[in-house]
Short mmCIF file of C-alpha atoms in Angstrom, two decimals:
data_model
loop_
_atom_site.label_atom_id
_atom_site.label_comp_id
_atom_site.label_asym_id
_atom_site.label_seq_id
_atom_site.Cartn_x
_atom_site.Cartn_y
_atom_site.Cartn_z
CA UNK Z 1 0.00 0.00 0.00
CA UNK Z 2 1.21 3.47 -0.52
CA UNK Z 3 -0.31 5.47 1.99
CA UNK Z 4 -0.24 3.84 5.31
CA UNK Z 5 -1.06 4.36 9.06
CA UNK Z 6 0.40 2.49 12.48
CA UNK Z 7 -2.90 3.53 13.84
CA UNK Z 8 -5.29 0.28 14.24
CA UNK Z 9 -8.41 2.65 14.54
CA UNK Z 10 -7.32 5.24 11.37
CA UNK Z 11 -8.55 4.07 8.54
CA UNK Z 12 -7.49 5.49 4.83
CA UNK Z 13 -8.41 5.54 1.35
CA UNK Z 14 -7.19 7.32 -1.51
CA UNK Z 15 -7.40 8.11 -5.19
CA UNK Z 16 -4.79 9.15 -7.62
CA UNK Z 17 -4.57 10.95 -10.43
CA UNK Z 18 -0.95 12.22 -12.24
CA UNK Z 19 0.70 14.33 -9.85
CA UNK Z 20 -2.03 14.42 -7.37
CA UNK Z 21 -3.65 12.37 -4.41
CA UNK Z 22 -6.31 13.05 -2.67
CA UNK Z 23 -6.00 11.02 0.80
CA UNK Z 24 -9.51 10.11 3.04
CA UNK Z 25 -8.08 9.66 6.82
CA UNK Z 26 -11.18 8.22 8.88
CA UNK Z 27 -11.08 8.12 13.08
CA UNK Z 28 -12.86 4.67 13.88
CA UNK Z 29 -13.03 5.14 17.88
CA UNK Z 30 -15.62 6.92 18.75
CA UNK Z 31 -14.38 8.57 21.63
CA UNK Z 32 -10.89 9.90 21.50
CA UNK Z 33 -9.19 11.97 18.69
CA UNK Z 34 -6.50 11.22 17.26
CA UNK Z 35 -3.25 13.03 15.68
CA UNK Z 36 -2.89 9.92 13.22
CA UNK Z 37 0.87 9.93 10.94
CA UNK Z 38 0.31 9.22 7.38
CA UNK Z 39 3.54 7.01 5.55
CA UNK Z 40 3.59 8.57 2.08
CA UNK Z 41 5.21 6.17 -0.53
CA UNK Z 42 5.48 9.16 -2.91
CA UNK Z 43 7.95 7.50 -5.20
CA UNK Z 44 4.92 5.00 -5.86
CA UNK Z 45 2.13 7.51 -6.16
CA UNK Z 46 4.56 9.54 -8.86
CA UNK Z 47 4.72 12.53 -6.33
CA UNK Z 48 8.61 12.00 -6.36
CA UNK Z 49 9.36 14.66 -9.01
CA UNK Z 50 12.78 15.59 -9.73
CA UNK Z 51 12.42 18.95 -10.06
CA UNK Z 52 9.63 19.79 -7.51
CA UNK Z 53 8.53 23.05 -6.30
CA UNK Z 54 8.18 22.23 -2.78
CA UNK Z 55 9.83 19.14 -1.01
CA UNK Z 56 8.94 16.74 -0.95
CA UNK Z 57 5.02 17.55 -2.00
CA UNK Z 58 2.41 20.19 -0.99
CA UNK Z 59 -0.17 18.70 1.46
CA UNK Z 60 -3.99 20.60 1.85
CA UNK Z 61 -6.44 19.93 3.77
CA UNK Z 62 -10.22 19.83 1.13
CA UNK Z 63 -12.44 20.22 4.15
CA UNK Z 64 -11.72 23.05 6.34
CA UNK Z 65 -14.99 22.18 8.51
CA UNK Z 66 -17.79 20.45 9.36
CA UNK Z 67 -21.58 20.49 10.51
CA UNK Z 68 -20.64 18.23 13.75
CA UNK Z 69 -17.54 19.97 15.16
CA UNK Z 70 -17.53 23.34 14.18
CA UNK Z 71 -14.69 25.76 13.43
CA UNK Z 72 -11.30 25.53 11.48
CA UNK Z 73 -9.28 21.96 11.36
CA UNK Z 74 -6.16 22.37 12.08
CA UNK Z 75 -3.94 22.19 8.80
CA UNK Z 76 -2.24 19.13 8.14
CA UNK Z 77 1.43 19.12 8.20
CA UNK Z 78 4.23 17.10 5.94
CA UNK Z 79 7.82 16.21 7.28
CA UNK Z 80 10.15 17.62 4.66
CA UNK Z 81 12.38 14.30 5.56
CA UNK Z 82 10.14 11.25 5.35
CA UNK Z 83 7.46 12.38 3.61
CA UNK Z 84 5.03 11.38 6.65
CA UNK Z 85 1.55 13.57 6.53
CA UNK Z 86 0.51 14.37 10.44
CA UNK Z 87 -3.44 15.10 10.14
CA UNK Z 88 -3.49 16.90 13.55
CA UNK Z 89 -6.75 16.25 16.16
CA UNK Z 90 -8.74 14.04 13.92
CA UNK Z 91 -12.02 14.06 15.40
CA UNK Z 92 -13.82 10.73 16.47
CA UNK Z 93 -15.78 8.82 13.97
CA UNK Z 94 -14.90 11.81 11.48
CA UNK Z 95 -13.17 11.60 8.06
CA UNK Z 96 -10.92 14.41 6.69
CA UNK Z 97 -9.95 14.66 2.99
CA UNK Z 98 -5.92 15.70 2.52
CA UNK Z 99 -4.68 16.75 -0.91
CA UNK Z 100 -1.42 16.04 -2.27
CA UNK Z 101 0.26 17.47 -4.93
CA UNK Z 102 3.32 18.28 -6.51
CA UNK Z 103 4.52 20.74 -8.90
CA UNK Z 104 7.54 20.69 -10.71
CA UNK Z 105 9.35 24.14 -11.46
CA UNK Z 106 10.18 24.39 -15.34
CA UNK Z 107 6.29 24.18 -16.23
CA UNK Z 108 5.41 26.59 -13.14
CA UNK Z 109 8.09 29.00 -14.02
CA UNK Z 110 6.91 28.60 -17.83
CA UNK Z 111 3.41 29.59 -16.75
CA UNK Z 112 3.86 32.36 -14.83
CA UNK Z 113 5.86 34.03 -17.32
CA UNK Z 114 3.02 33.62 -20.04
CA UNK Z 115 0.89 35.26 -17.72
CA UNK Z 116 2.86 38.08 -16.98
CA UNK Z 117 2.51 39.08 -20.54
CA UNK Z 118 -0.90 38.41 -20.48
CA UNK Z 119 -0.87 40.81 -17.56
CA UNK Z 120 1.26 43.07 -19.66
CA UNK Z 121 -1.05 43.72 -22.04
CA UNK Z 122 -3.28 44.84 -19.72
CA UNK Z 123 -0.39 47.40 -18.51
CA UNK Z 124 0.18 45.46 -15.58
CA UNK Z 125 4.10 45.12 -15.57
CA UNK Z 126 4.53 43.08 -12.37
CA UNK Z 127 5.60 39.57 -12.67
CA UNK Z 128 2.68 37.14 -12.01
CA UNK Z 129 2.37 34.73 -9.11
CA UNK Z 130 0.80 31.57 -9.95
CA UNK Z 131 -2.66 31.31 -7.87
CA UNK Z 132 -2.40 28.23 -5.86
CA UNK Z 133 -6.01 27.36 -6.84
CA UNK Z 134 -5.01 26.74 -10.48
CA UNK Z 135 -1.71 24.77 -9.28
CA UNK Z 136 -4.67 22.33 -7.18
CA UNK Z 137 -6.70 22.65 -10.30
CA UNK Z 138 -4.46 20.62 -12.36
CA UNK Z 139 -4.16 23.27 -15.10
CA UNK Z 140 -0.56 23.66 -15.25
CA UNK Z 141 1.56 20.70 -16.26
CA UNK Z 142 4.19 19.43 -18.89
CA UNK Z 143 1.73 18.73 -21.00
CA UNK Z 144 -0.38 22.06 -21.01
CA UNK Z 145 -0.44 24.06 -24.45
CA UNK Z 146 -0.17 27.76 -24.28
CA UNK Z 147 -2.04 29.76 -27.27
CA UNK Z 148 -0.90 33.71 -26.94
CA UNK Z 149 -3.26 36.58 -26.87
CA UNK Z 150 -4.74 37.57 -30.43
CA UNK Z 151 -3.89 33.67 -31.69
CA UNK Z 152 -6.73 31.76 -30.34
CA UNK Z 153 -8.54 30.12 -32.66
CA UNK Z 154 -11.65 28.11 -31.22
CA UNK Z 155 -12.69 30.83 -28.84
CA UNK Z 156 -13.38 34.41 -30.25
CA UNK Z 157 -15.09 38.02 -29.27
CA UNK Z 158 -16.66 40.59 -31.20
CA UNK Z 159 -15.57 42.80 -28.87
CA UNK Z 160 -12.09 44.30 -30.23
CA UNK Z 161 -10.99 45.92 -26.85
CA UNK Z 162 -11.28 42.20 -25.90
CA UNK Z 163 -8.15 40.06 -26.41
CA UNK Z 164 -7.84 36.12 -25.96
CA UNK Z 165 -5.30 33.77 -24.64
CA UNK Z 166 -5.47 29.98 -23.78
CA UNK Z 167 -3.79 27.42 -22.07
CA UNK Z 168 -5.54 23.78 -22.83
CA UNK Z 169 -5.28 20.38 -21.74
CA UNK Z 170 -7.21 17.72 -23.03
CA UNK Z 171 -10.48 18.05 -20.34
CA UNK Z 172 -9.96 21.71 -19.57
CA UNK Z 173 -9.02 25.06 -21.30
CA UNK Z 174 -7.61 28.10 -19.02
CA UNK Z 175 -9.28 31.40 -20.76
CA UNK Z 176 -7.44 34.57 -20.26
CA UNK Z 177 -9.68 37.60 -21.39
CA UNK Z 178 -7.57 40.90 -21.47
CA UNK Z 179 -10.01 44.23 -21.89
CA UNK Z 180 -7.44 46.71 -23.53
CA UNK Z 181 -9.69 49.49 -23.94
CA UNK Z 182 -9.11 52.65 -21.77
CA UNK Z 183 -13.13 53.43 -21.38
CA UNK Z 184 -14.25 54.37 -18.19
CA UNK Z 185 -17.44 52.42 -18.61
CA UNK Z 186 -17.54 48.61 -17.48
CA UNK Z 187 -18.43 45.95 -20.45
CA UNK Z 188 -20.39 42.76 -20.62
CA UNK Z 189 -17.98 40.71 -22.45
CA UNK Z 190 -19.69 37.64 -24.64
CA UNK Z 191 -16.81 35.18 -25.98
CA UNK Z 192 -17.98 32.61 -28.72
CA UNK Z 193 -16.75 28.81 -27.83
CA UNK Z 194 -16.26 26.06 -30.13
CA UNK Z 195 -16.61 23.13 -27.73
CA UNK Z 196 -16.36 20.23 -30.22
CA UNK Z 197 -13.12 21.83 -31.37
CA UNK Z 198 -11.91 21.99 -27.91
CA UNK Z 199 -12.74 18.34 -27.07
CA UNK Z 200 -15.15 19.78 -24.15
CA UNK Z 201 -18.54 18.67 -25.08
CA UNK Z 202 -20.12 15.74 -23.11
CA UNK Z 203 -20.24 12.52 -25.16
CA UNK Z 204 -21.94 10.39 -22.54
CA UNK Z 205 -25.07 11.28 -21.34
CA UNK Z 206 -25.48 11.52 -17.74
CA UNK Z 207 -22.25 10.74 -17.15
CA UNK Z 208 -20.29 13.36 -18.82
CA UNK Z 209 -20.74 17.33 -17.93
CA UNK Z 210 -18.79 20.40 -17.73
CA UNK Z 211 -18.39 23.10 -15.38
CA UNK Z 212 -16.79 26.76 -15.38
CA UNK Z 213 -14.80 27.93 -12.97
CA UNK Z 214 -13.36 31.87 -12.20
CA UNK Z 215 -9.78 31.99 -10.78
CA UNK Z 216 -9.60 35.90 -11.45
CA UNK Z 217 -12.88 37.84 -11.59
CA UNK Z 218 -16.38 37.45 -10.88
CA UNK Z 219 -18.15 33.71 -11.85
CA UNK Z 220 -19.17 33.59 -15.10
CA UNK Z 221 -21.63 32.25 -17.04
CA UNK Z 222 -22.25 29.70 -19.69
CA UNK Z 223 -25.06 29.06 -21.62
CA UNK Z 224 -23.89 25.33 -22.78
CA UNK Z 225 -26.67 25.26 -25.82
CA UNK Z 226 -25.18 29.09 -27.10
CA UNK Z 227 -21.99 28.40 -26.86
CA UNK Z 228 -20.88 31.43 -25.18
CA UNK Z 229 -19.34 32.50 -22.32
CA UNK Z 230 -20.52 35.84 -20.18
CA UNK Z 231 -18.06 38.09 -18.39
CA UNK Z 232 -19.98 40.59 -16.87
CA UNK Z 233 -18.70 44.15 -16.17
CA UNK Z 234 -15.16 44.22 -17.32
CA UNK Z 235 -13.44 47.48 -16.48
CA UNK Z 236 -10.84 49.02 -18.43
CA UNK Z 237 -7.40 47.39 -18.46
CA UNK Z 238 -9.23 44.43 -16.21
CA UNK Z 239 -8.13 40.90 -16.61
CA UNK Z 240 -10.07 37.34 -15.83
CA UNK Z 241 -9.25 34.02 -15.58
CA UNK Z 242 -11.83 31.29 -16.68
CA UNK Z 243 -11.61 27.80 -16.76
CA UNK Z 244 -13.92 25.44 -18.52
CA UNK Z 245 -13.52 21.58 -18.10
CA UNK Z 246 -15.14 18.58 -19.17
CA UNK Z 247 -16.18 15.90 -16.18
#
């Protein structure tokens, strides 16, 4: 097994997915909590990355609370050495979900220097710090292709104070929408998306969906059957991050 605990009454599940766990840790006795120590095989679950951001992985906790003991869960905590995952005062008869992930630097740096000229079109000249959210997202990886602003070809806007630029993986797209106008006046921004070409439409019925997500900006919207995407209120030199991703 590759994540393990000495614990007789911790119990723990997990699921992987390239670069990423997400671990269930479970308190069976019903009376006492517990500070239960996680062993990490991360060579085996391919978090072992040669040229990782953090070492030896980043660890989150998914749940910061719940209806039966409220307030904030203590965040878990990762020895840099071993690897071992402490999930501090695990509540009885209560299951917490830990995320771990890890990032390596050459695709991270690559990122956030694509959206610093993103930025920079936008007359922000600051260099870019990649939001965590997208790093636990999945969206930025080896295999992630980066389209430029003004190249993009399967999502489009009328609007020419509106510029485009995409970064795409097979189940997702990152939209960056740049408005480069200088008016005063905030814009509701429509942008035109070709989901077939983009490999995002559902194919299975009831089993297949997609959702949209904001990681800079308010939520936007979707109407699926349109094919457009609605960015409401843009102000001048404003940019948002939207990503759309097929379940």
């Amino acid at each position: 097994r590759e994540i393990t605990c000495d614990d007789p009454d911790v119990l723990v599940s997990y699921w992987k997915l390239p670069g990423r766990v997400l671990a269930l840790a479970f308190n069976n006795d019903g009376k006492q909590a517990k500070s239960p120590v996680l062993t990490v095989d991360a060579k085996a679950l391919g978090l072992a990355a040669k040229d990782a951001l953090q070492t030896p992985f980043t660890v989150r906790e998914l749940r910061g609370t719940d209806g039966l003991h409220p307030g904030q869960d203590p965040a878990p905590t990762v020895d840099p050495a071993t690897g071992a995952v402490t999930v501090t005062d695990l509540a009885p008869h209560t299951a917490r979900y830990i995320g771990l992930r890890v990032d390596e630097k050459a695709p991270v740096a690559e990122f956030q220097k694509q959206l610093s000229q993103v930025y920079a079109r936008a007359g922000i000249d600051a260099d870019q710090a990649t939001p965590d959210d997208l790093l636990d997202y999945g969206m930025i990886t080896p295999a992630t292709r980066f389209t430029p602003l003004c190249q993009v070809k399967h999502a489009t806007c009328e609007d020419a104070g509106i510029e485009l630029a995409m970064w795409q993986l097979p189940d997702r797209i990152l939209l960056a929408a740049v408005n480069t106008s200088d008016d005063a006046k905030p814009r509701n921004v429509s942008v035109s998306l070709d989901l077939d070409a983009l490999k995002l439409k559902p194919e299975l019925p009831w089993q297949e969906f997609i959702r949209v997500r904001s990681f800079a900006g308010p939520a936007p919207k979707l109407d699926y059957y349109a094919q457009t995407l609605a960015l409401s209120g843009m102000k001048a030199k404003e940019v948002r991050l939207v990503a759309v991703r097929r379940y």
